[in-house]
mmCIF file of C-alpha atoms and ligand atoms in Angstrom:
data_model
loop_
_atom_site.group_PDB
_atom_site.id
_atom_site.type_symbol
_atom_site.label_atom_id
_atom_site.label_comp_id
_atom_site.label_asym_id
_atom_site.label_seq_id
_atom_site.Cartn_x
_atom_site.Cartn_y
_atom_site.Cartn_z
ATOM 1 C CA UNK A 214 77.352 187.353 151.059
ATOM 2 C CA UNK A 215 81.167 187.255 151.172
ATOM 3 C CA UNK A 216 82.470 187.451 147.635
ATOM 4 C CA UNK A 217 85.934 185.946 147.079
ATOM 5 C CA UNK A 218 86.258 185.989 143.283
ATOM 6 C CA UNK A 219 85.860 189.316 141.480
ATOM 7 C CA UNK A 220 85.923 190.885 138.021
ATOM 8 C CA UNK A 221 89.271 191.697 136.371
ATOM 9 C CA UNK A 222 90.317 195.245 135.437
ATOM 10 C CA UNK A 223 90.216 194.161 131.800
ATOM 11 C CA UNK A 224 86.534 193.196 132.046
ATOM 12 C CA UNK A 225 85.648 196.371 133.967
ATOM 13 C CA UNK A 226 87.406 198.505 131.326
ATOM 14 C CA UNK A 227 85.634 196.651 128.527
ATOM 15 C CA UNK A 228 82.329 197.156 130.312
ATOM 16 C CA UNK A 229 83.031 200.867 130.820
ATOM 17 C CA UNK A 230 84.073 201.239 127.163
ATOM 18 C CA UNK A 231 81.090 199.268 125.848
ATOM 19 C CA UNK A 232 83.305 196.823 123.949
ATOM 20 C CA UNK A 233 82.061 193.580 125.563
ATOM 21 C CA UNK A 234 79.446 191.368 123.933
ATOM 22 C CA UNK A 235 75.962 191.762 125.400
ATOM 23 C CA UNK A 236 76.103 188.379 127.187
ATOM 24 C CA UNK A 237 79.273 189.461 129.035
ATOM 25 C CA UNK A 238 77.676 192.819 129.909
ATOM 26 C CA UNK A 239 74.824 190.889 131.531
ATOM 27 C CA UNK A 240 77.182 188.825 133.720
ATOM 28 C CA UNK A 241 79.267 191.890 134.638
ATOM 29 C CA UNK A 242 76.152 193.954 135.487
ATOM 30 C CA UNK A 243 74.724 191.109 137.587
ATOM 31 C CA UNK A 244 77.979 190.789 139.553
ATOM 32 C CA UNK A 245 78.121 194.597 139.989
ATOM 33 C CA UNK A 246 74.634 194.613 141.459
ATOM 34 C CA UNK A 247 75.829 192.108 144.105
ATOM 35 C CA UNK A 248 79.345 193.459 144.761
ATOM 36 C CA UNK A 249 80.054 196.875 146.318
ATOM 37 C CA UNK A 250 83.790 196.435 145.771
ATOM 38 C CA UNK A 251 83.618 195.911 141.999
ATOM 39 C CA UNK A 252 80.919 198.594 141.644
ATOM 40 C CA UNK A 253 83.302 201.124 143.209
ATOM 41 C CA UNK A 254 86.054 200.020 140.804
ATOM 42 C CA UNK A 255 83.648 200.290 137.835
ATOM 43 C CA UNK A 256 82.700 203.832 138.841
ATOM 44 C CA UNK A 257 86.387 204.711 139.121
ATOM 45 C CA UNK A 258 86.966 203.454 135.563
ATOM 46 C CA UNK A 259 84.048 205.527 134.308
ATOM 47 C CA UNK A 260 85.501 208.610 136.019
ATOM 48 C CA UNK A 261 89.139 207.888 135.170
ATOM 49 C CA UNK A 262 88.624 207.256 131.455
ATOM 50 C CA UNK A 263 88.226 210.916 130.578
ATOM 51 C CA UNK A 264 90.986 212.280 132.803
ATOM 52 C CA UNK A 265 93.547 209.634 131.779
ATOM 53 C CA UNK A 266 92.775 210.259 128.136
ATOM 54 C CA UNK A 267 93.275 213.992 128.597
ATOM 55 C CA UNK A 268 96.652 213.405 130.249
ATOM 56 C CA UNK A 269 97.771 211.076 127.480
ATOM 57 C CA UNK A 270 96.737 213.431 124.715
ATOM 58 C CA UNK A 271 98.760 216.324 126.174
ATOM 59 C CA UNK A 272 101.750 213.930 126.144
ATOM 60 C CA UNK A 273 101.093 213.515 122.388
ATOM 61 C CA UNK A 274 101.311 209.735 122.445
ATOM 62 C CA UNK A 275 100.713 207.658 119.356
ATOM 63 C CA UNK A 276 97.251 206.146 119.070
ATOM 64 C CA UNK A 277 97.320 202.700 120.656
ATOM 65 C CA UNK A 278 94.790 200.272 121.941
ATOM 66 C CA UNK A 279 94.860 201.551 125.535
ATOM 67 C CA UNK A 280 94.289 205.088 124.343
ATOM 68 C CA UNK A 281 91.504 203.906 122.059
ATOM 69 C CA UNK A 282 89.896 202.092 124.980
ATOM 70 C CA UNK A 283 90.146 205.175 127.189
ATOM 71 C CA UNK A 284 88.617 207.273 124.423
ATOM 72 C CA UNK A 285 85.667 204.910 124.301
ATOM 73 C CA UNK A 286 85.288 204.995 128.086
ATOM 74 C CA UNK A 287 85.286 208.796 127.965
ATOM 75 C CA UNK A 288 82.638 208.735 125.224
ATOM 76 C CA UNK A 289 80.345 206.533 127.319
ATOM 77 C CA UNK A 290 79.005 203.048 126.637
ATOM 78 C CA UNK A 291 78.631 202.152 122.952
ATOM 79 C CA UNK A 292 76.245 199.273 123.513
ATOM 80 C CA UNK A 293 73.133 199.001 125.640
ATOM 81 C CA UNK A 294 74.197 198.209 129.166
ATOM 82 C CA UNK A 295 71.910 196.449 131.611
ATOM 83 C CA UNK A 296 70.979 198.339 134.748
ATOM 84 C CA UNK A 297 73.795 197.511 137.185
ATOM 85 C CA UNK A 298 72.643 199.431 140.251
ATOM 86 C CA UNK A 299 71.387 197.323 143.124
ATOM 87 C CA UNK A 300 67.638 197.204 143.468
ATOM 88 C CA UNK A 301 66.030 195.732 146.539
ATOM 89 C CA UNK A 302 65.052 192.150 145.952
ATOM 90 C CA UNK A 303 61.711 191.070 147.333
ATOM 91 C CA UNK A 304 61.784 188.274 149.934
ATOM 92 C CA UNK A 305 62.294 184.910 148.235
ATOM 93 C CA UNK A 306 63.688 186.373 145.017
ATOM 94 C CA UNK A 307 66.967 184.949 143.715
ATOM 95 C CA UNK A 308 67.846 186.980 140.624
ATOM 96 C CA UNK A 309 69.445 190.436 140.933
ATOM 97 C CA UNK A 310 67.792 193.256 138.948
ATOM 98 C CA UNK A 311 69.803 193.019 135.669
ATOM 99 C CA UNK A 312 69.035 189.315 135.378
ATOM 100 C CA UNK A 313 65.349 189.736 136.258
ATOM 101 C CA UNK A 314 65.098 192.327 133.485
ATOM 102 C CA UNK A 315 66.569 189.809 130.999
ATOM 103 C CA UNK A 316 64.606 186.766 132.081
ATOM 104 C CA UNK A 317 61.390 188.733 132.516
ATOM 105 C CA UNK A 318 60.972 187.497 136.076
ATOM 106 C CA UNK A 319 62.640 185.435 138.752
ATOM 107 C CA UNK A 320 63.510 181.731 138.905
ATOM 108 C CA UNK A 321 59.912 180.648 138.206
ATOM 109 C CA UNK A 322 60.027 182.355 134.772
ATOM 110 C CA UNK A 323 62.970 180.231 133.547
ATOM 111 C CA UNK A 324 62.255 177.597 130.901
ATOM 112 C CA UNK A 325 64.829 174.892 131.642
ATOM 113 C CA UNK A 326 65.993 172.240 129.192
ATOM 114 C CA UNK A 327 67.739 169.070 130.375
ATOM 115 C CA UNK A 328 71.310 168.572 129.111
ATOM 116 C CA UNK A 329 71.957 165.225 130.789
ATOM 117 C CA UNK A 330 72.877 163.861 134.207
ATOM 118 C CA UNK A 331 70.344 166.091 135.934
ATOM 119 C CA UNK A 332 71.997 169.278 134.675
ATOM 120 C CA UNK A 333 69.605 171.802 133.134
ATOM 121 C CA UNK A 334 70.195 174.991 131.196
ATOM 122 C CA UNK A 335 68.236 177.896 129.762
ATOM 123 C CA UNK A 336 69.744 179.944 126.921
ATOM 124 C CA UNK A 337 68.981 183.647 127.343
ATOM 125 C CA UNK A 338 68.474 185.973 124.418
ATOM 126 C CA UNK A 339 71.685 187.900 123.898
ATOM 127 C CA UNK A 340 73.303 189.761 121.022
ATOM 128 C CA UNK A 341 76.048 188.491 118.694
ATOM 129 C CA UNK A 342 79.501 187.398 119.847
ATOM 130 C CA UNK A 343 78.633 185.472 122.997
ATOM 131 C CA UNK A 344 75.900 183.339 124.538
ATOM 132 C CA UNK A 345 74.380 183.736 127.997
ATOM 133 C CA UNK A 346 72.775 180.818 129.800
ATOM 134 C CA UNK A 347 71.480 179.836 133.192
ATOM 135 C CA UNK A 348 72.790 176.547 134.542
ATOM 136 C CA UNK A 349 71.154 174.341 137.154
ATOM 137 C CA UNK A 350 73.482 171.732 138.670
ATOM 138 C CA UNK A 351 71.911 169.278 141.173
ATOM 139 C CA UNK A 352 73.611 169.173 144.579
ATOM 140 C CA UNK A 353 76.681 166.954 144.403
ATOM 141 C CA UNK A 354 76.616 166.666 140.594
ATOM 142 C CA UNK A 355 79.270 167.659 138.075
ATOM 143 C CA UNK A 356 79.016 169.522 134.807
ATOM 144 C CA UNK A 357 80.649 167.367 132.099
ATOM 145 C CA UNK A 358 84.391 167.916 131.775
ATOM 146 C CA UNK A 359 84.984 170.691 129.253
ATOM 147 C CA UNK A 360 87.477 173.234 128.037
ATOM 148 C CA UNK A 361 86.972 176.449 126.103
ATOM 149 C CA UNK A 362 87.735 177.874 122.716
ATOM 150 C CA UNK A 363 87.100 181.336 124.106
ATOM 151 C CA UNK A 364 86.345 182.880 127.463
ATOM 152 C CA UNK A 365 83.678 181.771 129.903
ATOM 153 C CA UNK A 366 82.364 183.863 132.785
ATOM 154 C CA UNK A 367 80.395 181.967 135.440
ATOM 155 C CA UNK A 368 78.574 183.797 138.230
ATOM 156 C CA UNK A 369 77.097 181.784 141.106
ATOM 157 C CA UNK A 370 73.566 182.813 142.136
ATOM 158 C CA UNK A 371 72.701 179.984 144.535
ATOM 159 C CA UNK A 372 74.646 177.139 146.142
ATOM 160 C CA UNK A 373 78.322 176.671 145.350
ATOM 161 C CA UNK A 374 80.614 174.697 143.081
ATOM 162 C CA UNK A 375 84.220 173.619 143.277
ATOM 163 C CA UNK A 376 86.677 172.926 140.521
ATOM 164 C CA UNK A 377 90.425 172.931 139.905
ATOM 165 C CA UNK A 378 90.468 176.720 140.527
ATOM 166 C CA UNK A 379 88.828 176.655 143.962
ATOM 167 C CA UNK A 380 85.439 177.161 145.573
ATOM 168 C CA UNK A 381 82.837 179.520 144.121
ATOM 169 C CA UNK A 382 79.840 180.580 146.220
ATOM 170 C CA UNK A 383 77.027 183.129 145.770
ATOM 171 C CA UNK A 384 78.252 186.295 144.018
ATOM 172 C CA UNK A 385 81.619 184.743 143.028
ATOM 173 C CA UNK A 386 82.670 184.938 139.405
ATOM 174 C CA UNK A 387 84.955 182.436 137.672
ATOM 175 C CA UNK A 388 86.806 183.603 134.564
ATOM 176 C CA UNK A 389 87.987 180.670 132.453
ATOM 177 C CA UNK A 390 89.844 180.773 129.168
ATOM 178 C CA UNK A 391 91.273 178.333 126.650
ATOM 179 C CA UNK A 392 93.912 177.101 129.083
ATOM 180 C CA UNK A 393 91.356 175.917 131.635
ATOM 181 C CA UNK A 394 90.144 172.338 131.590
ATOM 182 C CA UNK A 395 87.705 172.029 134.420
ATOM 183 C CA UNK A 396 84.974 169.933 135.954
ATOM 184 C CA UNK A 397 82.770 172.135 138.150
ATOM 185 C CA UNK A 398 81.023 170.068 140.840
ATOM 186 C CA UNK A 399 78.104 171.431 142.871
ATOM 187 C CA UNK A 400 78.499 171.155 146.634
ATOM 188 C CA UNK A 401 76.105 168.897 148.525
ATOM 189 C CA UNK A 402 73.149 170.583 150.209
ATOM 190 C CA UNK A 403 71.345 172.568 147.545
ATOM 191 C CA UNK A 404 71.372 172.812 143.750
ATOM 192 C CA UNK A 405 73.869 175.264 142.295
ATOM 193 C CA UNK A 406 72.367 177.876 139.968
ATOM 194 C CA UNK A 407 74.770 179.942 137.841
ATOM 195 C CA UNK A 408 74.667 182.576 135.130
ATOM 196 C CA UNK A 409 77.321 181.854 132.495
ATOM 197 C CA UNK A 410 78.463 183.567 129.305
ATOM 198 C CA UNK A 411 80.755 182.070 126.668
ATOM 199 C CA UNK A 412 82.202 183.751 123.587
ATOM 200 C CA UNK A 413 82.793 180.407 121.834
ATOM 201 C CA UNK A 414 81.216 176.946 122.139
ATOM 202 C CA UNK A 415 82.331 174.802 125.040
ATOM 203 C CA UNK A 416 84.511 171.837 124.090
ATOM 204 C CA UNK A 417 83.554 168.632 125.839
ATOM 205 C CA UNK A 418 86.049 165.796 126.100
ATOM 206 C CA UNK A 419 83.821 162.787 125.860
ATOM 207 C CA UNK A 420 82.030 161.800 122.676
ATOM 208 C CA UNK A 421 78.391 161.854 123.769
ATOM 209 C CA UNK A 422 78.243 165.464 124.943
ATOM 210 C CA UNK A 423 80.113 166.425 121.767
ATOM 211 C CA UNK A 424 77.470 164.767 119.614
ATOM 212 C CA UNK A 425 74.738 166.456 121.624
ATOM 213 C CA UNK A 426 76.365 169.876 121.394
ATOM 214 C CA UNK A 427 74.677 171.095 118.200
ATOM 215 C CA UNK A 428 71.272 170.171 119.595
ATOM 216 C CA UNK A 429 71.663 171.897 122.936
ATOM 217 C CA UNK A 430 73.876 174.782 121.792
ATOM 218 C CA UNK A 431 76.269 174.185 124.671
HETATM 219 ZN ZN1 ZN B 568 83.318 191.897 142.823
#
């Protein structure tokens, strides 16, 4: 697995400090279990938090948000964090360990609901502030054109999709915000399965998906 799109420092710091919503923690932990590079960066943030904070305090700086974040990192996670260490997947398994723990099994345990045009989703239980879902996009199909009121993290588990920001394959994470208007399209060959978390409802452009939104919680 060659991962091209990684987590930002901001997300890794939030994860280390325990300030992300649970749904974002799940996506971050799932990427970390697939990505040696980001896992090394996450461990560096865990280790650096305390020493940076110590250095800043001897400089007698005013309390600011960076210092507050470092203080939280030094204190350890405030919220329950999913297990982000890699665990050997059995042959044929798709979901990394943090996701299996959430779903209570692998792909076969997912209860999909259709959201139109062959696209299916399964909302996962997650705490307040953000929603986590699994998305199933048939090969060659597009997710309806949408933008965001908040942030959306999308982690590819199987297959690949392309949108205005590039190509995203297994292990890649796309970080979209309010500025992004995108139409992810699954590549031909096999269905694309993603784990996504949003901290605000998606905003679809066409009328029908908008009417359906309250029913499907998308
Ligand atoms: Zn990474």
